[in-house]
Short mmCIF file of C-alpha atoms in Angstrom, two decimals:
data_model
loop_
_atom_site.label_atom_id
_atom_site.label_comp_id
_atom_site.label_asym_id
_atom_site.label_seq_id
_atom_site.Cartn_x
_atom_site.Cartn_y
_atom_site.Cartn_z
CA UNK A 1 26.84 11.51 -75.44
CA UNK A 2 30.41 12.47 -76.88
CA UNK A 3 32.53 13.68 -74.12
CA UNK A 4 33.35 16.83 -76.65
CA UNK A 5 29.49 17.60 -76.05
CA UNK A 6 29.57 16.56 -72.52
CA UNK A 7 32.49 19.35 -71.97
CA UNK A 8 30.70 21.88 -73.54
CA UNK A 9 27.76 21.98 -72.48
CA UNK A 10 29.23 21.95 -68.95
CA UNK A 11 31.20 24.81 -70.43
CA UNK A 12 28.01 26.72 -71.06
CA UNK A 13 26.30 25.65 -67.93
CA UNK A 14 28.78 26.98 -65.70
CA UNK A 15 28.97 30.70 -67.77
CA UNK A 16 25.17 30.36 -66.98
CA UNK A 17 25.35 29.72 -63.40
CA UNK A 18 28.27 32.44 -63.11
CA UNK A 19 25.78 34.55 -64.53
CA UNK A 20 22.97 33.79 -62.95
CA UNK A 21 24.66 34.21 -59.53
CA UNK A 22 25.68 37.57 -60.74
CA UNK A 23 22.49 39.09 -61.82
CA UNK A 24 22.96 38.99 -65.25
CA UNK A 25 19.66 36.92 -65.83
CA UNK A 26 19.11 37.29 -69.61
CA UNK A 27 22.71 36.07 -70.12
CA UNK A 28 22.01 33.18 -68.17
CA UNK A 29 18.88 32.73 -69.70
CA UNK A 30 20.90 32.48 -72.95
CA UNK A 31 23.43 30.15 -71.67
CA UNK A 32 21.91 27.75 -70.12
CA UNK A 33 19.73 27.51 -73.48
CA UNK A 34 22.81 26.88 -75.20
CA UNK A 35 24.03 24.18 -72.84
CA UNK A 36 20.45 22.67 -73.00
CA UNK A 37 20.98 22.61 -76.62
CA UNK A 38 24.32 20.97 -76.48
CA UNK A 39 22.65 18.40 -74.57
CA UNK A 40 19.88 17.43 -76.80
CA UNK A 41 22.32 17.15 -79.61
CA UNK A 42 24.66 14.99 -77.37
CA UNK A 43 21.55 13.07 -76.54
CA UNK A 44 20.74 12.21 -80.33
CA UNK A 45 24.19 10.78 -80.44
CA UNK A 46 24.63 7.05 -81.00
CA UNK A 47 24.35 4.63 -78.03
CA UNK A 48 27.93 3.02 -78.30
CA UNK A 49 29.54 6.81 -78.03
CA UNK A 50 27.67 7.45 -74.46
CA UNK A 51 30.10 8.81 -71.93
CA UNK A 52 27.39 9.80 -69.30
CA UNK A 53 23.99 8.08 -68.84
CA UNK A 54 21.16 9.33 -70.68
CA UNK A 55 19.36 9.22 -67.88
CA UNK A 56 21.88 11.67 -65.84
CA UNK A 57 21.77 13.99 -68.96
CA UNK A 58 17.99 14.13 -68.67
CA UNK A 59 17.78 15.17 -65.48
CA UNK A 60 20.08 18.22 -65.98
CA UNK A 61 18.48 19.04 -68.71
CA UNK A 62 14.90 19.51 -66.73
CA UNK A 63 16.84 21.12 -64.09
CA UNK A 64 18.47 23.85 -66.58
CA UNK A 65 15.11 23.85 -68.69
CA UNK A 66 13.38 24.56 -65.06
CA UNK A 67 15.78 27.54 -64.12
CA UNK A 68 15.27 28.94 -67.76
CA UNK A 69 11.45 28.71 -67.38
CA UNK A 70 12.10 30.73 -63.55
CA UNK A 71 14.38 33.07 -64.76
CA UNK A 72 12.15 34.79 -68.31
CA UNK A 73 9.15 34.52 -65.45
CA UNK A 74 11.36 36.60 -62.76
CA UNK A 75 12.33 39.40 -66.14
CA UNK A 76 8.74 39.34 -67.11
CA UNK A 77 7.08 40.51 -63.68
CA UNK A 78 9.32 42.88 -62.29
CA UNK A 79 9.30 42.10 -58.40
CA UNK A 80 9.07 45.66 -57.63
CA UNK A 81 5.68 46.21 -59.54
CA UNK A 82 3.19 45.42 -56.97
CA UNK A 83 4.47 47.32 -54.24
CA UNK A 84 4.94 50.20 -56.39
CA UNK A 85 1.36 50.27 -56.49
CA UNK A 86 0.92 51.03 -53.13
CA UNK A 87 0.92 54.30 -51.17
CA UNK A 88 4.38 54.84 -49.51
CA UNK A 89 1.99 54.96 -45.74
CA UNK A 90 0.47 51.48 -46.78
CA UNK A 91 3.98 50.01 -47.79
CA UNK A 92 5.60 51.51 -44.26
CA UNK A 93 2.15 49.81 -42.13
CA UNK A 94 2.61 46.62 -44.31
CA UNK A 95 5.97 45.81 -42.40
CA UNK A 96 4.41 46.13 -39.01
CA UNK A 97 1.29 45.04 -37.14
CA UNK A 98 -0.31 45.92 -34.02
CA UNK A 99 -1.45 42.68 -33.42
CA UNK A 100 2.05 41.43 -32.98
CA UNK A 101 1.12 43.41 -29.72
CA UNK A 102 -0.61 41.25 -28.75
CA UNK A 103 0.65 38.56 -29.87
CA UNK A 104 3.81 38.97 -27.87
CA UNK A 105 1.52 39.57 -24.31
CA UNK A 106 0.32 36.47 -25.07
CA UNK A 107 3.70 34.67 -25.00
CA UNK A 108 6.20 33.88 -22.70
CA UNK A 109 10.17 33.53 -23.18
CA UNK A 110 11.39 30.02 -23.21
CA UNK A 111 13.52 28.36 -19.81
CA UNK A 112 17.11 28.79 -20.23
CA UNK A 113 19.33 26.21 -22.42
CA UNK A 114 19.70 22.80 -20.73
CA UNK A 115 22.95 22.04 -19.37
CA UNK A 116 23.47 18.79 -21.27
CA UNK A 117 24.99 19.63 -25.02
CA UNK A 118 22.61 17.17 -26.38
CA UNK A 119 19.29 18.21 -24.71
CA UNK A 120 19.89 21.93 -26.29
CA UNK A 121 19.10 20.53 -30.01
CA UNK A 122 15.72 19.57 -28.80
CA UNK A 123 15.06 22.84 -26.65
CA UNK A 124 16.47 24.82 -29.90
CA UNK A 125 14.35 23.05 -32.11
CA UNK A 126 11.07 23.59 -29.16
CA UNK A 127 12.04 27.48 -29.55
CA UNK A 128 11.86 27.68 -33.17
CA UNK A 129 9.10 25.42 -33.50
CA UNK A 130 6.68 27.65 -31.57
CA UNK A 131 8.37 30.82 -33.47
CA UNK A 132 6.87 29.07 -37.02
CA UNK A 133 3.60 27.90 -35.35
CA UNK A 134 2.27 30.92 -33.79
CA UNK A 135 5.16 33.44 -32.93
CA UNK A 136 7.64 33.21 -29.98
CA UNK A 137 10.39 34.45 -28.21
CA UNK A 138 14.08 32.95 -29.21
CA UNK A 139 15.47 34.30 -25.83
CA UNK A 140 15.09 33.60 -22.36
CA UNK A 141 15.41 36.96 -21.42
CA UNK A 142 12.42 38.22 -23.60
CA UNK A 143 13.80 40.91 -25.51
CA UNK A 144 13.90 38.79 -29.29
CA UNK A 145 10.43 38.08 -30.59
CA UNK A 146 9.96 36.41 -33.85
CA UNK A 147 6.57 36.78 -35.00
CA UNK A 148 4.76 33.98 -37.16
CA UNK A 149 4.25 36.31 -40.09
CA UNK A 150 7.63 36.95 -40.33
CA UNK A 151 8.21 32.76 -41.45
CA UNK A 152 5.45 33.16 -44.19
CA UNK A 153 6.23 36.30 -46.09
CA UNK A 154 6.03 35.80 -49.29
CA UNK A 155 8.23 36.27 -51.84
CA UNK A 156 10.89 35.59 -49.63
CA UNK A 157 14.11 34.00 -50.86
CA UNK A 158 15.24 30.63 -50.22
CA UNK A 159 18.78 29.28 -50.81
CA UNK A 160 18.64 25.60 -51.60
CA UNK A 161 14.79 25.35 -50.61
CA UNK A 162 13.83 22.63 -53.00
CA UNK A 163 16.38 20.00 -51.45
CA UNK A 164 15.61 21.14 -47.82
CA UNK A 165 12.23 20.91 -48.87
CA UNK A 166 12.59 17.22 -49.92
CA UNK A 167 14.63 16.25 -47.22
CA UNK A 168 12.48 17.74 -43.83
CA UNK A 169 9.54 15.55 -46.00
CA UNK A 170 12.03 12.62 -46.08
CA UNK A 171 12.19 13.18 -42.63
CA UNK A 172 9.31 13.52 -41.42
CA UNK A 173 8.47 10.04 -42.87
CA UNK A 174 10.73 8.10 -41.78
CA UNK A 175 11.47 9.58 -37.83
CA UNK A 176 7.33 8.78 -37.75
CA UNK A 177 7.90 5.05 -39.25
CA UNK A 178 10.89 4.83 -36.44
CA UNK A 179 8.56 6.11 -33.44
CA UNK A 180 5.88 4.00 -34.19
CA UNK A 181 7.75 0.63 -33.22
CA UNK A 182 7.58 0.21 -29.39
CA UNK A 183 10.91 1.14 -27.67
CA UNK A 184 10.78 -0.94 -25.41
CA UNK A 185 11.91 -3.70 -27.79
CA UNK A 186 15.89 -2.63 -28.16
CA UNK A 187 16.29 -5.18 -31.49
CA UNK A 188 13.98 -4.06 -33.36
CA UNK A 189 14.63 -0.24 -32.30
CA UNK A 190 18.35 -1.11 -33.41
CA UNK A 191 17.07 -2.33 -36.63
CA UNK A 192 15.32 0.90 -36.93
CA UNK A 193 17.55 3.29 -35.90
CA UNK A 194 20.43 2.18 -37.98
CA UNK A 195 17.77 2.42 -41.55
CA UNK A 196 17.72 6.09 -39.88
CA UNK A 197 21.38 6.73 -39.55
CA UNK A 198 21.94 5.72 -43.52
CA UNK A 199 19.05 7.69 -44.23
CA UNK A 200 20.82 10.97 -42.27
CA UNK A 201 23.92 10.34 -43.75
CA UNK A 202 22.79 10.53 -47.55
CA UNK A 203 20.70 13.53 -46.37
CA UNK A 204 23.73 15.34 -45.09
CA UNK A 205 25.69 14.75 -47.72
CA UNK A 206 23.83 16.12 -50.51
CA UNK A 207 23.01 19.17 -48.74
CA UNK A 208 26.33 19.52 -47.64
CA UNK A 209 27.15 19.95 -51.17
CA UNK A 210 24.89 22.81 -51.74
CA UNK A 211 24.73 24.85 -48.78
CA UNK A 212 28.73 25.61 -47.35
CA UNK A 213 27.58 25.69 -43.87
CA UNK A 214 26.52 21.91 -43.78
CA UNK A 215 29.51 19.59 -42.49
CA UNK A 216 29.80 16.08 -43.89
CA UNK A 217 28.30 13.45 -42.57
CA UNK A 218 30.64 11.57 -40.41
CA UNK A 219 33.05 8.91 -42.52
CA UNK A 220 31.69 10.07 -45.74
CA UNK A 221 35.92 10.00 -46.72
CA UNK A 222 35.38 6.33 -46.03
CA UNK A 223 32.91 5.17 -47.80
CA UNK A 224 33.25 3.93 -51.54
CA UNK A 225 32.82 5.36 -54.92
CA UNK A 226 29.27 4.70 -56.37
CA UNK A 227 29.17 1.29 -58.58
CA UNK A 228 28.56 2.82 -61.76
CA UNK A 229 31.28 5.52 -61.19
CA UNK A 230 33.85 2.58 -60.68
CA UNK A 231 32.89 1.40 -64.39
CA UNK A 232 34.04 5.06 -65.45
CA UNK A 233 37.94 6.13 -67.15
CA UNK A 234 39.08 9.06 -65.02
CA UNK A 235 38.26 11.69 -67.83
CA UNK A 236 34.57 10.72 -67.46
CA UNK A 237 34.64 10.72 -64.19
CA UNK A 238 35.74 14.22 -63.57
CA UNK A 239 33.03 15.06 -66.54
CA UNK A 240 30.42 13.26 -64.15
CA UNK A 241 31.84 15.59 -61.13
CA UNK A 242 31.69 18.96 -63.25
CA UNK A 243 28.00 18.39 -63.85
CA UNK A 244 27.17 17.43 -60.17
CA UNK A 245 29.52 20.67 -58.99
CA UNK A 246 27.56 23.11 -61.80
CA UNK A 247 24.31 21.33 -60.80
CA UNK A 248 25.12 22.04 -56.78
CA UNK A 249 25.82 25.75 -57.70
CA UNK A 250 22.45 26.17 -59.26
CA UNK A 251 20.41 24.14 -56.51
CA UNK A 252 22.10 26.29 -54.05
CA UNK A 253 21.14 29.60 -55.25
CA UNK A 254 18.28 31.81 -53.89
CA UNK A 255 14.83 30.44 -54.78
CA UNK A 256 12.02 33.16 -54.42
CA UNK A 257 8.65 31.49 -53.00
CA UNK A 258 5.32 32.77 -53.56
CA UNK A 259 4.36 31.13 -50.38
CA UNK A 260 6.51 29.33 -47.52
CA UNK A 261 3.66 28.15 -45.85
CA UNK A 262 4.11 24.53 -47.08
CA UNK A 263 7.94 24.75 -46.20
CA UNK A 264 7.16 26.11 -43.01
CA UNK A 265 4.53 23.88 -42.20
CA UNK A 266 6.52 20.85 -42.57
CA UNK A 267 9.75 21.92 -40.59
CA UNK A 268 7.11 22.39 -37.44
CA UNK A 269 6.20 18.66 -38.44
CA UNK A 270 9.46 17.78 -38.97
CA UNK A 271 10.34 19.06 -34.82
CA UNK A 272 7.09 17.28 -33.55
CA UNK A 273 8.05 14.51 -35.50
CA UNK A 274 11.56 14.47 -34.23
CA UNK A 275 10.28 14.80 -30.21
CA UNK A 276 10.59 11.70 -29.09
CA UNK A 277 14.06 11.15 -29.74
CA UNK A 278 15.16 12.99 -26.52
CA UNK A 279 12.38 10.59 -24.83
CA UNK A 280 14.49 7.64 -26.26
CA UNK A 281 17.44 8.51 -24.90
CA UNK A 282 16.47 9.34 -21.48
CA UNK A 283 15.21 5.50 -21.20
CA UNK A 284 18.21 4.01 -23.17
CA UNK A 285 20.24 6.09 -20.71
CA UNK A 286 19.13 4.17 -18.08
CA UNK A 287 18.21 0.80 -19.97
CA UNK A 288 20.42 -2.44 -19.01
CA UNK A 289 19.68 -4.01 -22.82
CA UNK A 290 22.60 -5.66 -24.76
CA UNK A 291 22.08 -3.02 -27.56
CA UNK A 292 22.46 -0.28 -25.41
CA UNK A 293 25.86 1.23 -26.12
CA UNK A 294 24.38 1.01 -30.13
CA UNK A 295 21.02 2.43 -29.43
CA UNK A 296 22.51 4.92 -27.66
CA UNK A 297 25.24 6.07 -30.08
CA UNK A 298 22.65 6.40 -33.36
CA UNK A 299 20.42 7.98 -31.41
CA UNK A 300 22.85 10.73 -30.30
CA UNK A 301 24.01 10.69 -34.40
CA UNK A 302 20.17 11.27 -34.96
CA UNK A 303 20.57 14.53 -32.66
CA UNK A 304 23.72 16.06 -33.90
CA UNK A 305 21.94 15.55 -37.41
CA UNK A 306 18.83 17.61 -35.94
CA UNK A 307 21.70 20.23 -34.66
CA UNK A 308 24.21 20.38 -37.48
CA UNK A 309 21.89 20.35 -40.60
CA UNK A 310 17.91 20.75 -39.99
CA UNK A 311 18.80 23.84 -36.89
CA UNK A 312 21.75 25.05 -38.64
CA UNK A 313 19.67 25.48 -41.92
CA UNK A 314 16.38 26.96 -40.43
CA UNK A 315 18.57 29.24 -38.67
CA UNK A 316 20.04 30.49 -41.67
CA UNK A 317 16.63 31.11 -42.99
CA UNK A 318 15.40 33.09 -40.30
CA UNK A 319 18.83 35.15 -40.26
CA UNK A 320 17.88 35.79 -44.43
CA UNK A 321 14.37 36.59 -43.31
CA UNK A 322 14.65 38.79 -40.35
CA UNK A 323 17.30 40.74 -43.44
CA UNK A 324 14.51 41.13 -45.65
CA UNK A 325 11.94 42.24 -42.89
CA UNK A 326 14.71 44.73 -41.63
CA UNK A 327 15.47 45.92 -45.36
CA UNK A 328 11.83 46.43 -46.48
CA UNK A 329 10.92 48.66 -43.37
CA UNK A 330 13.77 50.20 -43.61
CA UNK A 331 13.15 50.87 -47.35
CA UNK A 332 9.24 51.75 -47.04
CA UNK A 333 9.53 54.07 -43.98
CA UNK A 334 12.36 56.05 -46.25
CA UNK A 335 10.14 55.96 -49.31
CA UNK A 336 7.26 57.93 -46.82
CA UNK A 337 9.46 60.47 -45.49
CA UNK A 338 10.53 61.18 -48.84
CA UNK A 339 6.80 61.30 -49.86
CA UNK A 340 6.09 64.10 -46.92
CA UNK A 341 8.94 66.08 -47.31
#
């Protein structure tokens, strides 16, 4: 593809994303057409004028052919339209239950945070894990209850949720392949652990580029430029950067979900799954093995990973969630005053 193409389509795409950000879904709609269009044409082009890989071009053009298809589905059934069906008393009931009554006698607040730094990731992750699985309190003090309903409403909005998606699955696997192999053989758990730690550190950085709140993995600065970007002239390389950058903007943007069970589901997996890595560090703690100081040190990466990215992320989720609990009772009890009055 032509680099004249290649610049205008990511022209286009990034009016679309603008956009789309803003609200203005039928103008997005329309431009990322247009870039999708600009693409195909670049894609017909021949083989000896490629500036970008084919292969790179095809997957932005799903991923703008996908946002197109989400978008003229979003403008044909307004959100609004079901609950509007509703009588204003049933909306106002719908954001409340009494059976989170008794729910919450049935619970009990969590012990206070651990006094070791790292121990608190796996007491955080404990808290929020029993939140998602059947409702809990986030406090020690008792007086913040999350209910499980409030995890699973659906509808909801989810920034970045496809690559969070992918990556608690990732991770799921492969802290399950790592637990399997018996501890107490400090090779092979080195071995392990360090496939982990790469793993991690690709994870974190490509949802660091999507969601702001995500640090770097550590060294990322370090680490050299992808083979195939070496083989690139500078132009093409900042080409290959404005697609990634327009491509981050759009995966980062709030995705509405019919149903987060599934997503749900598989961050409580992903904390069960994640367990016994407090377990391995008590006994490395105390372990005289050769690999120790190693063991030790990806293990405690493996934690600040948990902390930094998988907490830090579900906690922004049930910050956007408890808003649009909070917003929609708000909004229905309103609605049935103004019906009485």
């Amino acid at each position: 593809m032509s680099s004249t193409l290649v610049e205008a389509a990511i022209a286009k795409a990034q009016d679309a994303v603008t956009a789309d950000s803003a609200g203005d879904f039928e103008k997005a709609i329309e431009l990322y057409k247009e870039s999708i269009d600009l693409i195909k044409r670049g894609m017909q082009t021949p083989h000896g004028d490629d500036v970008v890989d084919k292969a790179v071009l095809q997957r932005y053009l799903k991923l703008y052919t996908d946002r197109v298809f989400k978008l003229q589905e979003h403008l044909t059934v307004p959100a609004a339209a079901k609950a509007d069906s509703l009588d204003p008393l049933e909306q106002a009931m719908g954001t409340f239950s009494l059976s989170d009554l008794d729910e919450i006698a049935q619970r009990t607040p969590p012990s206070a945070p651990p006094k070791e730094e790292w121990r608190r990731t796996f007491w955080l992750m404990r808290v929020l894990r029993s939140s998602m699985h059947r409702g809990g309190f986030l406090s020690p003090d008792g007086k913040v209850y999350v209910p499980k309903r409030l995890w699973v409403q659906k509808g909801a909005k989810f920034t970045a949720l496809l690559a969070k998606s992918e990556c608690a699955e990732c991770l799921v696997n492969e802290l399950r392949q790592v637990s399997s192999v018996d501890y107490r053989q400090p090779r092979l758990v080195s071995r392990e652990l360090e496939r982990l730690v790469d793993i991690l550190d690709v994870q974190q950085a490509a949802l660091s580029r999507l969601l702001p709140f995500i640090p770097e993995p550590p060294e990322t600065g370090k680490r050299g430029e992808p083979s195939a970007m070496g083989k690139m002239t500078e132009r093409v390389k900042g080409l290959a950067k404005s697609l990634d950058k327009t491509a981050a903007r759009l995966g980062s943007m709030p995705t509405k979900c019919a149903d987060p069970f599934e997503y749900i589901q598989t961050l409580v997996d992903l904390f069960d799954a994640a367990a016994f890595v407090e377990k391995w560090i008590e006994h490395y703690e105390m372990s005289q093995a050769v690999e120790q100081d190693q063991i030790i040190n990806k293990l405690r990466r493996t934690t600040r990973f948990l902390y930094e990215v998988v907490c830090t992320f579900v906690v922004h989720d049930l910050d956007a969630l408890l808003q649009r609990h909070f917003r929609k009772a708000a909004a229905a009890f309103a609605k049935l005053t103004d019906s009485r009055v």
